[in-house]
Amino acid sequence: MLFRVKEMNKLFYLDKLNDKQKKAVETLNGPVLVLAGAGTGKTRVLTTRLAHLLNKKLAKPWEILAVTFTNKAANEMKERVQSLLKIDIERMWIGTFHSSGLKILRRHAELCFLKRDFTVIDTDDQERLIKQILESNKIDVKKYTPSNVLWMVQWFKDKAILPEESKKYKFKFGKTLNISKLYIQYQERLKILNAADFGDLLLLPVKIFRENLEILKKYQNQFKYILVDEYQDTDICQDTFLKLLSQKHKNICCVGDDDQAIYSWRGADVKNILNFPNAFKDVKIIRLEQNYRSTDHILAAASKLIENNKDRLGKKLWTNALNGEKLKLYFFEDGKDEAKNISLEIEKLKLKKTKLDEIAILVRASFQTRLFEDRLLKIGIPYRVIGGFRFYERLEIRDAIAYFRIVHKNNDDLALERIFNTPKRGLGAATLQIVFKFARDANMTLLDASRKIIETDELTPSSRNTIKKFIEDIDRWKNKINKINHIELAKIILEESGYTKMWLNDKSIEAPGRLENLKELISALRDFSNMNEFLEHISLVMENERNYKLDMVNIMTMHSAKGLEFENVFLAGWDEGLFPHQKSLEEKGNKALEEERRLAYVGITRGKNNVYISFAKRRFIHGTWNFSQPSRFLSELPKENIDTNEDFFEEEESFIVEQNEYEKRIKNPNRLLFKNKENLLKNRDSYESEYKFKIGDEIFHEKYGYGTIKYITDGKYEIVFDKLSETKIVLENFIKHA
């Protein structure tokens, strides 16, 4: 079909644009950077600009390259352009970075020693291939897991580093692991298999362009205009791809928001957008600052907060939607109190006929969702977890619960089957099938069948010994049920089974979060008098999850919330150390602090009408009570845009971090003080008054010896014992005064 667009006498699609949006659409020649703040109509500008190029006949459809990060965004762009111009868009280069790279790679596969019908392998196949390579090099796959090695290989590819260039880079992963050698072998193996992985879909086109100037010139000539969405999220390889293609015409328009650059952990490099004005001559920067989403108070608060970042190009959001509600800042006694009161606010909103879909709870870390999930379940408000699994659906939680079930129930075959070889015990699929068949044929539970089969010759001696040891572990744990409390037993099971160690040794990006979730699971056990009561609760939770309703409260991390918007947003857990995250600050310093602040900015700007921010004076995290300090970000919010339930800060104390002093402040974040510190201590004393012992009392325990009481809560004592490296939680009747 021939390309024909009848030029409109009236450019009707420009009518609904504000002046800055119109300028971004009509500035067509040369490099353009559109700094599009949250809710400023970025997508409309991008698609209208594309339509305008076609309507003005400055380029044919195939002479424009438009790249996005998701298929959803690409399809939306295609649909909008088609609806505006009523043209055939089949030949248009609109798609994700990787789909565009794949199209180029298919055409020139032979230059990378591939055939055009090469296979694009998924993560499972990648890990399987790397495992084979590790084994061929006699490398311990338990110490250096395939997923860890794959992460390092992908790091090279995100940085546009070819295998032969990787030799000069050193990883701190271990002296015995030559990652460059493994990377080279991995790529050679892919060639033999006529395969490419996801990272290759951009790395190999970049390689082709660098090594074949004629091919590069062909695409440079073809793409007269390049449009880029979410430019702040690009990695080095993606940025290199764009810059190579744009060198001739230099008509590249990048749309993004440096204040929303929050994905460095996924390889994104904020320097790409910050350095864009230096990468091209005569760059035109257009700022979209009129927001169509949020109220004036929300925007004022977000703008004031983000002004504390130094590495930014700068803009200030504003709106015509004046006289909105101020942000509400709540201070709660603890995490449970926070979850309870937020759920009460949600119930109030529900009574006002607010749709649950228009309510979101945003947290910094995924383990924080548990308290909210439990509370909403208790009061019967349906919810969904966006961007991840519900707490009790997560892999590590299901595994841990399976361990608890098999210790407390003899006939739970499903639980035992799940953990039989988790963590890896050297029991292959063939061995497991023999055991499972033996159980079915003998009409026995899997545990009883395992006891019987080790007395036969059906398995190898090694397998029999492994299963025997596993059964002995289960029996030992069972014998402890009535001797120690269920919380301590849960810790012992996860430790002695090797499950916790498995995740400690796992260097993947998900591992720290999984460990946090396991610690939160242990915290959840404190709400129940015994394990059976907890397991019954889990059964009810799972049953509730089957009763799916369309209208639900949304729970997610702030990272998952980017690009979304809600009428009512609850930002929970703004405690120093939790947000900004202490570990991030320790590892990456000021760079991490600025990204954490950008994350706070993203969280606030998700709200359309109401934003609630909360802090808990104490929080039970990973089995320990922590008396919290409010996040430094709270003091960076303008007081005139905030309503609060407590005059909490000392007026003379400022916690705005000077960039050159961040290291001192990270190590000692207690500059943010309680104005009502005395009252807080009084409240803490009231907690103690109903108990026989007080915080600071020296006590004696028959098993653990002498110790000092650290915290008291819910009738339980957290004690630092002289001979132990960790605290223990015990009941009152097991201790006496020293």
mmCIF file of C-alpha atoms in Angstrom, residues 34-378:
data_model
loop_
_atom_site.group_PDB
_atom_site.id
_atom_site.type_symbol
_atom_site.label_atom_id
_atom_site.label_comp_id
_atom_site.label_asym_id
_atom_site.label_seq_id
_atom_site.Cartn_x
_atom_site.Cartn_y
_atom_site.Cartn_z
ATOM 1 C CA VAL A 34 11.475 17.087 26.129
ATOM 2 C CA LEU A 35 11.577 17.103 29.920
ATOM 3 C CA ALA A 36 8.101 15.849 30.654
ATOM 4 C CA GLY A 37 7.132 15.976 34.309
ATOM 5 C CA ALA A 38 4.676 13.535 35.857
ATOM 6 C CA GLY A 39 1.157 13.922 34.450
ATOM 7 C CA THR A 40 2.119 16.527 31.830
ATOM 8 C CA GLY A 41 0.823 14.644 28.787
ATOM 9 C CA LYS A 42 4.025 12.977 27.636
ATOM 10 C CA THR A 43 2.316 10.249 25.603
ATOM 11 C CA ARG A 44 0.052 12.736 23.841
ATOM 12 C CA VAL A 45 3.067 14.855 22.850
ATOM 13 C CA LEU A 46 5.026 11.885 21.557
ATOM 14 C CA THR A 47 2.228 10.478 19.417
ATOM 15 C CA THR A 48 1.124 13.883 18.165
ATOM 16 C CA ARG A 49 4.707 14.688 17.157
ATOM 17 C CA LEU A 50 4.851 11.443 15.186
ATOM 18 C CA ALA A 51 1.547 12.223 13.469
ATOM 19 C CA HIS A 52 2.730 15.765 12.730
ATOM 20 C CA LEU A 53 5.891 14.518 10.999
ATOM 21 C CA LEU A 54 3.783 12.326 8.734
ATOM 22 C CA ASN A 55 1.128 14.931 8.105
ATOM 23 C CA LYS A 56 3.754 17.542 7.130
ATOM 24 C CA LYS A 57 5.280 14.929 4.794
ATOM 25 C CA LEU A 58 8.708 15.370 6.336
ATOM 26 C CA ALA A 59 9.163 11.615 6.400
ATOM 27 C CA LYS A 60 7.544 8.436 5.209
ATOM 28 C CA PRO A 61 6.360 5.958 7.856
ATOM 29 C CA TRP A 62 9.442 3.741 7.484
ATOM 30 C CA GLU A 63 11.743 6.758 7.824
ATOM 31 C CA ILE A 64 10.765 7.308 11.443
ATOM 32 C CA LEU A 65 12.086 5.171 14.293
ATOM 33 C CA ALA A 66 9.991 5.381 17.469
ATOM 34 C CA VAL A 67 11.167 3.306 20.439
ATOM 35 C CA THR A 68 9.503 2.584 23.763
ATOM 36 C CA PHE A 69 10.114 0.255 26.698
ATOM 37 C CA THR A 70 6.908 -1.773 26.604
ATOM 38 C CA ASN A 71 4.759 -3.368 23.945
ATOM 39 C CA LYS A 72 1.760 -1.694 25.569
ATOM 40 C CA ALA A 73 3.260 1.774 25.023
ATOM 41 C CA ALA A 74 4.241 0.899 21.436
ATOM 42 C CA ASN A 75 0.755 -0.383 20.594
ATOM 43 C CA GLU A 76 -0.840 2.667 22.177
ATOM 44 C CA MET A 77 1.331 4.907 20.021
ATOM 45 C CA LYS A 78 0.383 2.997 16.855
ATOM 46 C CA GLU A 79 -3.331 3.166 17.680
ATOM 47 C CA ARG A 80 -3.246 6.909 18.389
ATOM 48 C CA VAL A 81 -1.359 7.732 15.203
ATOM 49 C CA GLN A 82 -3.714 5.568 13.180
ATOM 50 C CA SER A 83 -6.779 7.216 14.714
ATOM 51 C CA LEU A 84 -5.391 10.703 14.021
ATOM 52 C CA LEU A 85 -4.317 10.198 10.409
ATOM 53 C CA LYS A 86 -6.311 7.157 9.241
ATOM 54 C CA ILE A 87 -3.264 5.605 7.564
ATOM 55 C CA ASP A 88 -1.684 2.194 7.200
ATOM 56 C CA ILE A 89 0.963 1.868 9.915
ATOM 57 C CA GLU A 90 2.240 -1.611 9.113
ATOM 58 C CA ARG A 91 5.546 -0.348 7.733
ATOM 59 C CA MET A 92 6.230 1.994 10.615
ATOM 60 C CA TRP A 93 9.174 1.316 12.915
ATOM 61 C CA ILE A 94 7.276 1.690 16.173
ATOM 62 C CA GLY A 95 8.184 -0.784 18.886
ATOM 63 C CA THR A 96 10.326 -1.554 21.895
ATOM 64 C CA PHE A 97 14.087 -1.124 21.836
ATOM 65 C CA HIS A 98 14.507 -4.875 21.633
ATOM 66 C CA SER A 99 11.936 -5.435 18.863
ATOM 67 C CA SER A 100 13.710 -2.798 16.748
ATOM 68 C CA GLY A 101 17.067 -4.403 17.455
ATOM 69 C CA LEU A 102 15.679 -7.826 16.574
ATOM 70 C CA LYS A 103 14.423 -6.557 13.201
ATOM 71 C CA ILE A 104 17.904 -5.251 12.360
ATOM 72 C CA LEU A 105 19.655 -8.378 13.639
ATOM 73 C CA ARG A 106 17.455 -10.675 11.533
ATOM 74 C CA ARG A 107 18.583 -8.801 8.426
ATOM 75 C CA HIS A 108 22.295 -9.042 9.209
ATOM 76 C CA ALA A 109 22.541 -12.146 11.358
ATOM 77 C CA GLU A 110 25.388 -13.644 9.305
ATOM 78 C CA LEU A 111 27.683 -10.796 10.406
ATOM 79 C CA CYS A 112 27.367 -12.195 13.942
ATOM 80 C CA PHE A 113 27.800 -15.801 12.745
ATOM 81 C CA LEU A 114 24.092 -16.504 13.078
ATOM 82 C CA LYS A 115 21.456 -17.658 10.618
ATOM 83 C CA ARG A 116 18.429 -15.454 10.051
ATOM 84 C CA ASP A 117 16.139 -17.985 11.714
ATOM 85 C CA PHE A 118 18.101 -17.837 14.989
ATOM 86 C CA THR A 119 16.231 -18.527 18.232
ATOM 87 C CA VAL A 120 15.822 -15.943 20.999
ATOM 88 C CA ILE A 121 16.203 -17.890 24.240
ATOM 89 C CA ASP A 122 14.505 -17.083 27.538
ATOM 90 C CA THR A 123 15.977 -16.798 31.043
ATOM 91 C CA ASP A 124 15.514 -20.494 31.866
ATOM 92 C CA ASP A 125 17.449 -21.524 28.766
ATOM 93 C CA GLN A 126 20.131 -18.948 29.543
ATOM 94 C CA GLU A 127 20.650 -20.324 33.047
ATOM 95 C CA ARG A 128 20.672 -23.896 31.758
ATOM 96 C CA LEU A 129 23.342 -22.990 29.224
ATOM 97 C CA ILE A 130 25.473 -21.174 31.781
ATOM 98 C CA LYS A 131 25.171 -24.129 34.154
ATOM 99 C CA GLN A 132 26.599 -26.390 31.442
ATOM 100 C CA ILE A 133 29.489 -23.973 30.933
ATOM 101 C CA LEU A 134 30.186 -23.764 34.676
ATOM 102 C CA GLU A 135 30.214 -27.549 34.979
ATOM 103 C CA SER A 136 32.511 -27.920 31.975
ATOM 104 C CA ASN A 137 34.913 -25.521 33.713
ATOM 105 C CA LYS A 138 34.585 -27.527 36.959
ATOM 106 C CA ILE A 139 33.119 -24.531 38.784
ATOM 107 C CA ASP A 140 30.877 -25.166 41.791
ATOM 108 C CA VAL A 141 27.346 -24.208 40.663
ATOM 109 C CA LYS A 142 26.243 -23.920 44.296
ATOM 110 C CA LYS A 143 28.881 -21.315 45.051
ATOM 111 C CA TYR A 144 28.579 -19.521 41.709
ATOM 112 C CA THR A 145 24.991 -20.020 40.667
ATOM 113 C CA PRO A 146 23.944 -19.714 37.003
ATOM 114 C CA SER A 147 21.619 -16.832 37.885
ATOM 115 C CA ASN A 148 24.521 -14.875 39.425
ATOM 116 C CA VAL A 149 26.756 -15.456 36.423
ATOM 117 C CA LEU A 150 23.900 -14.511 34.092
ATOM 118 C CA TRP A 151 23.483 -11.224 35.977
ATOM 119 C CA MET A 152 27.150 -10.414 35.392
ATOM 120 C CA VAL A 153 26.934 -11.313 31.697
ATOM 121 C CA GLN A 154 23.906 -9.038 31.360
ATOM 122 C CA TRP A 155 25.853 -6.272 33.121
ATOM 123 C CA PHE A 156 28.391 -6.370 30.293
ATOM 124 C CA LYS A 157 25.665 -6.280 27.667
ATOM 125 C CA ASP A 158 23.830 -3.357 29.311
ATOM 126 C CA LYS A 159 27.119 -1.456 29.143
ATOM 127 C CA ALA A 160 27.622 -2.364 25.438
ATOM 128 C CA ILE A 161 30.761 -4.345 26.316
ATOM 129 C CA LEU A 162 31.567 -7.158 23.882
ATOM 130 C CA PRO A 163 33.088 -10.447 25.135
ATOM 131 C CA GLU A 164 36.586 -9.616 23.869
ATOM 132 C CA GLU A 165 36.376 -6.208 25.596
ATOM 133 C CA SER A 166 35.349 -7.649 28.951
ATOM 134 C CA LYS A 167 38.807 -8.910 29.975
ATOM 135 C CA LYS A 168 39.804 -5.619 31.581
ATOM 136 C CA TYR A 169 36.814 -5.634 33.956
ATOM 137 C CA LYS A 170 37.083 -7.273 37.356
ATOM 138 C CA PHE A 171 34.177 -8.415 39.509
ATOM 139 C CA LYS A 172 34.448 -8.727 43.277
ATOM 140 C CA PHE A 173 32.528 -11.986 43.043
ATOM 141 C CA GLY A 174 35.544 -14.148 43.704
ATOM 142 C CA LYS A 175 39.156 -14.603 42.643
ATOM 143 C CA THR A 176 38.469 -18.058 41.269
ATOM 144 C CA LEU A 177 35.777 -16.909 38.853
ATOM 145 C CA ASN A 178 36.927 -15.513 35.512
ATOM 146 C CA ILE A 179 33.680 -13.938 34.376
ATOM 147 C CA SER A 180 35.200 -12.651 31.123
ATOM 148 C CA LYS A 181 36.189 -16.192 30.126
ATOM 149 C CA LEU A 182 32.681 -17.470 30.926
ATOM 150 C CA TYR A 183 31.117 -14.596 28.957
ATOM 151 C CA ILE A 184 33.238 -15.471 25.908
ATOM 152 C CA GLN A 185 32.350 -19.167 26.180
ATOM 153 C CA TYR A 186 28.679 -18.340 26.623
ATOM 154 C CA GLN A 187 28.563 -16.237 23.458
ATOM 155 C CA GLU A 188 30.440 -18.916 21.503
ATOM 156 C CA ARG A 189 27.945 -21.503 22.691
ATOM 157 C CA LEU A 190 25.049 -19.285 21.552
ATOM 158 C CA LYS A 191 26.583 -19.102 18.066
ATOM 159 C CA ILE A 192 26.819 -22.905 17.879
ATOM 160 C CA LEU A 193 23.175 -23.169 18.902
ATOM 161 C CA ASN A 194 22.170 -20.435 16.412
ATOM 162 C CA ALA A 195 20.659 -18.492 19.296
ATOM 163 C CA ALA A 196 20.688 -15.060 20.873
ATOM 164 C CA ASP A 197 19.516 -13.876 24.261
ATOM 165 C CA PHE A 198 17.546 -10.749 25.123
ATOM 166 C CA GLY A 199 20.652 -8.639 25.722
ATOM 167 C CA ASP A 200 22.052 -9.580 22.305
ATOM 168 C CA LEU A 201 19.104 -7.942 20.543
ATOM 169 C CA LEU A 202 20.743 -4.559 21.117
ATOM 170 C CA LEU A 203 24.376 -5.483 21.732
ATOM 171 C CA LEU A 204 24.778 -7.288 18.391
ATOM 172 C CA PRO A 205 23.197 -4.499 16.274
ATOM 173 C CA VAL A 206 25.594 -2.075 18.027
ATOM 174 C CA LYS A 207 28.459 -4.436 17.144
ATOM 175 C CA ILE A 208 27.259 -4.602 13.500
ATOM 176 C CA PHE A 209 27.056 -0.799 13.267
ATOM 177 C CA ARG A 210 30.516 -0.309 14.766
ATOM 178 C CA GLU A 211 32.172 -2.858 12.484
ATOM 179 C CA ASN A 212 30.226 -2.212 9.247
ATOM 180 C CA LEU A 213 30.038 1.480 8.423
ATOM 181 C CA GLU A 214 28.117 0.932 5.175
ATOM 182 C CA ILE A 215 25.301 -0.802 7.025
ATOM 183 C CA LEU A 216 25.300 1.900 9.681
ATOM 184 C CA LYS A 217 25.093 4.590 6.965
ATOM 185 C CA LYS A 218 22.149 2.764 5.385
ATOM 186 C CA TYR A 219 20.099 2.974 8.610
ATOM 187 C CA GLN A 220 21.318 6.503 9.336
ATOM 188 C CA ASN A 221 20.009 7.553 5.921
ATOM 189 C CA GLN A 222 16.741 5.686 6.419
ATOM 190 C CA PHE A 223 15.811 7.072 9.824
ATOM 191 C CA LYS A 224 15.352 10.787 9.247
ATOM 192 C CA TYR A 225 13.634 11.165 12.594
ATOM 193 C CA ILE A 226 14.044 9.259 15.857
ATOM 194 C CA LEU A 227 11.613 9.460 18.775
ATOM 195 C CA VAL A 228 12.384 7.981 22.189
ATOM 196 C CA ASP A 229 10.013 7.400 25.097
ATOM 197 C CA GLU A 230 11.080 7.203 28.786
ATOM 198 C CA TYR A 231 14.624 8.222 27.906
ATOM 199 C CA GLN A 232 15.651 8.411 31.581
ATOM 200 C CA ASP A 233 15.308 4.608 31.778
ATOM 201 C CA THR A 234 17.824 3.791 29.020
ATOM 202 C CA ASP A 235 21.003 1.862 29.712
ATOM 203 C CA ILE A 236 24.349 2.541 28.015
ATOM 204 C CA CYS A 237 23.764 0.011 25.236
ATOM 205 C CA GLN A 238 20.365 1.478 24.350
ATOM 206 C CA ASP A 239 21.806 4.990 24.391
ATOM 207 C CA THR A 240 24.699 3.915 22.157
ATOM 208 C CA PHE A 241 22.218 2.346 19.708
ATOM 209 C CA LEU A 242 20.290 5.631 19.477
ATOM 210 C CA LYS A 243 23.328 7.850 19.096
ATOM 211 C CA LEU A 244 24.834 5.703 16.336
ATOM 212 C CA LEU A 245 21.613 5.862 14.324
ATOM 213 C CA SER A 246 21.063 9.603 14.804
ATOM 214 C CA GLN A 247 24.494 10.892 13.778
ATOM 215 C CA LYS A 248 23.585 11.911 10.201
ATOM 216 C CA HIS A 249 20.278 13.769 10.473
ATOM 217 C CA LYS A 250 20.519 14.467 14.213
ATOM 218 C CA ASN A 251 16.727 14.728 14.318
ATOM 219 C CA ILE A 252 16.387 12.847 17.571
ATOM 220 C CA CYS A 253 13.699 13.733 20.082
ATOM 221 C CA CYS A 254 14.011 12.131 23.518
ATOM 222 C CA VAL A 255 11.104 12.428 25.938
ATOM 223 C CA GLY A 256 11.709 11.680 29.588
ATOM 224 C CA ASP A 257 11.930 12.926 33.134
ATOM 225 C CA ASP A 258 15.248 12.928 34.970
ATOM 226 C CA ASP A 259 13.285 13.339 38.214
ATOM 227 C CA GLN A 260 11.733 9.907 37.657
ATOM 228 C CA ALA A 261 14.950 7.985 37.014
ATOM 229 C CA ILE A 262 14.545 5.164 39.564
ATOM 230 C CA TYR A 263 15.765 2.017 37.816
ATOM 231 C CA SER A 264 19.566 2.061 38.194
ATOM 232 C CA TRP A 265 19.334 -1.426 39.718
ATOM 233 C CA ARG A 266 17.984 -2.623 36.343
ATOM 234 C CA GLY A 267 20.882 -1.102 34.412
ATOM 235 C CA ALA A 268 19.332 2.310 33.642
ATOM 236 C CA ASP A 269 21.802 5.204 33.705
ATOM 237 C CA VAL A 270 20.425 8.668 34.570
ATOM 238 C CA LYS A 271 23.583 10.188 33.039
ATOM 239 C CA ASN A 272 22.140 9.501 29.569
ATOM 240 C CA ILE A 273 19.428 12.130 29.995
ATOM 241 C CA LEU A 274 21.554 14.475 32.125
ATOM 242 C CA ASN A 275 24.343 14.501 29.513
ATOM 243 C CA PHE A 276 22.051 14.729 26.471
ATOM 244 C CA PRO A 277 22.589 18.516 26.127
ATOM 245 C CA ASN A 278 26.334 17.850 25.863
ATOM 246 C CA ALA A 279 26.046 14.913 23.458
ATOM 247 C CA PHE A 280 24.645 17.030 20.604
ATOM 248 C CA LYS A 281 25.172 20.584 19.425
ATOM 249 C CA ASP A 282 22.347 23.110 19.558
ATOM 250 C CA VAL A 283 20.040 20.938 21.653
ATOM 251 C CA LYS A 284 16.606 22.408 22.248
ATOM 252 C CA ILE A 285 15.248 21.662 25.732
ATOM 253 C CA ILE A 286 11.488 21.943 26.175
ATOM 254 C CA ARG A 287 10.008 21.580 29.650
ATOM 255 C CA LEU A 288 6.479 20.258 30.087
ATOM 256 C CA GLU A 289 5.496 21.550 33.519
ATOM 257 C CA GLN A 290 1.713 21.915 33.438
ATOM 258 C CA ASN A 291 0.338 18.900 35.249
ATOM 259 C CA TYR A 292 -3.117 17.493 34.451
ATOM 260 C CA ARG A 293 -3.184 14.862 37.186
ATOM 261 C CA SER A 294 -2.620 16.237 40.665
ATOM 262 C CA THR A 295 -3.739 19.111 42.898
ATOM 263 C CA ASP A 296 -1.678 22.204 43.645
ATOM 264 C CA HIS A 297 -0.635 21.003 47.114
ATOM 265 C CA ILE A 298 0.601 17.645 45.807
ATOM 266 C CA LEU A 299 2.670 19.291 43.091
ATOM 267 C CA ALA A 300 4.096 21.949 45.412
ATOM 268 C CA ALA A 301 5.218 19.273 47.872
ATOM 269 C CA ALA A 302 6.758 17.075 45.174
ATOM 270 C CA SER A 303 8.549 20.010 43.533
ATOM 271 C CA LYS A 304 9.990 21.281 46.808
ATOM 272 C CA LEU A 305 11.228 17.792 47.693
ATOM 273 C CA ILE A 306 12.991 17.130 44.385
ATOM 274 C CA GLU A 307 14.697 20.538 44.437
ATOM 275 C CA ASN A 308 17.079 19.028 47.009
ATOM 276 C CA ASN A 309 18.649 16.926 44.244
ATOM 277 C CA LYS A 310 21.650 18.531 42.575
ATOM 278 C CA ASP A 311 21.977 16.153 39.599
ATOM 279 C CA ARG A 312 18.921 17.269 37.656
ATOM 280 C CA LEU A 313 18.091 19.495 34.693
ATOM 281 C CA GLY A 314 15.349 21.266 36.593
ATOM 282 C CA LYS A 315 11.652 22.004 36.178
ATOM 283 C CA LYS A 316 8.706 22.866 38.413
ATOM 284 C CA LEU A 317 5.264 21.360 38.023
ATOM 285 C CA TRP A 318 2.130 23.476 38.292
ATOM 286 C CA THR A 319 -1.592 23.034 37.716
ATOM 287 C CA ASN A 320 -4.798 24.942 37.174
ATOM 288 C CA ALA A 321 -6.488 22.586 39.657
ATOM 289 C CA LEU A 322 -6.224 24.853 42.686
ATOM 290 C CA ASN A 323 -7.565 24.572 46.238
ATOM 291 C CA GLY A 324 -6.970 20.851 46.495
ATOM 292 C CA GLU A 325 -6.521 18.922 49.723
ATOM 293 C CA LYS A 326 -3.223 19.261 51.570
ATOM 294 C CA LEU A 327 -1.049 16.169 51.942
ATOM 295 C CA LYS A 328 -1.812 14.379 55.189
ATOM 296 C CA LEU A 329 1.157 13.356 57.320
ATOM 297 C CA TYR A 330 0.422 10.753 59.995
ATOM 298 C CA PHE A 331 2.638 9.499 62.821
ATOM 299 C CA PHE A 332 1.735 6.134 64.297
ATOM 300 C CA GLU A 333 2.954 4.146 67.280
ATOM 301 C CA ASP A 334 4.064 1.100 65.264
ATOM 302 C CA GLY A 335 3.641 -0.759 61.995
ATOM 303 C CA LYS A 336 0.442 -2.466 63.104
ATOM 304 C CA ASP A 337 -1.033 0.847 64.158
ATOM 305 C CA GLU A 338 -0.097 2.225 60.740
ATOM 306 C CA ALA A 339 -1.814 -0.640 58.879
ATOM 307 C CA LYS A 340 -4.890 -0.395 61.127
ATOM 308 C CA ASN A 341 -5.359 3.345 60.674
ATOM 309 C CA ILE A 342 -4.714 3.323 56.940
ATOM 310 C CA SER A 343 -7.333 0.596 56.593
ATOM 311 C CA LEU A 344 -9.753 2.785 58.612
ATOM 312 C CA GLU A 345 -9.118 5.645 56.177
ATOM 313 C CA ILE A 346 -9.814 3.276 53.300
ATOM 314 C CA GLU A 347 -13.098 2.257 54.936
ATOM 315 C CA LYS A 348 -14.046 5.959 55.227
ATOM 316 C CA LEU A 349 -13.276 6.462 51.536
ATOM 317 C CA LYS A 350 -15.340 3.407 50.695
ATOM 318 C CA LEU A 351 -18.297 4.825 52.627
ATOM 319 C CA LYS A 352 -17.992 7.955 50.484
ATOM 320 C CA LYS A 353 -18.496 5.720 47.415
ATOM 321 C CA THR A 354 -14.827 5.888 46.402
ATOM 322 C CA LYS A 355 -13.899 2.995 44.121
ATOM 323 C CA LEU A 356 -11.283 0.713 45.673
ATOM 324 C CA ASP A 357 -9.471 0.715 42.322
ATOM 325 C CA GLU A 358 -8.732 4.383 42.938
ATOM 326 C CA ILE A 359 -6.888 3.637 46.183
ATOM 327 C CA ALA A 360 -3.235 2.593 46.344
ATOM 328 C CA ILE A 361 -0.842 1.745 49.177
ATOM 329 C CA LEU A 362 2.772 2.319 48.126
ATOM 330 C CA VAL A 363 5.754 0.993 50.104
ATOM 331 C CA ARG A 364 9.537 1.085 49.690
ATOM 332 C CA ALA A 365 10.204 -2.629 50.181
ATOM 333 C CA SER A 366 8.032 -5.599 49.281
ATOM 334 C CA PHE A 367 8.147 -7.137 52.785
ATOM 335 C CA GLN A 368 6.123 -4.129 54.025
ATOM 336 C CA THR A 369 2.996 -5.331 52.206
ATOM 337 C CA ARG A 370 2.407 -8.150 54.708
ATOM 338 C CA LEU A 371 0.900 -6.049 57.504
ATOM 339 C CA PHE A 372 -1.456 -4.316 55.076
ATOM 340 C CA GLU A 373 -2.485 -7.582 53.439
ATOM 341 C CA ASP A 374 -3.262 -9.180 56.804
ATOM 342 C CA ARG A 375 -5.245 -6.163 57.953
ATOM 343 C CA LEU A 376 -7.308 -5.826 54.755
ATOM 344 C CA LEU A 377 -8.039 -9.551 54.850
ATOM 345 C CA LYS A 378 -9.174 -9.237 58.458
#
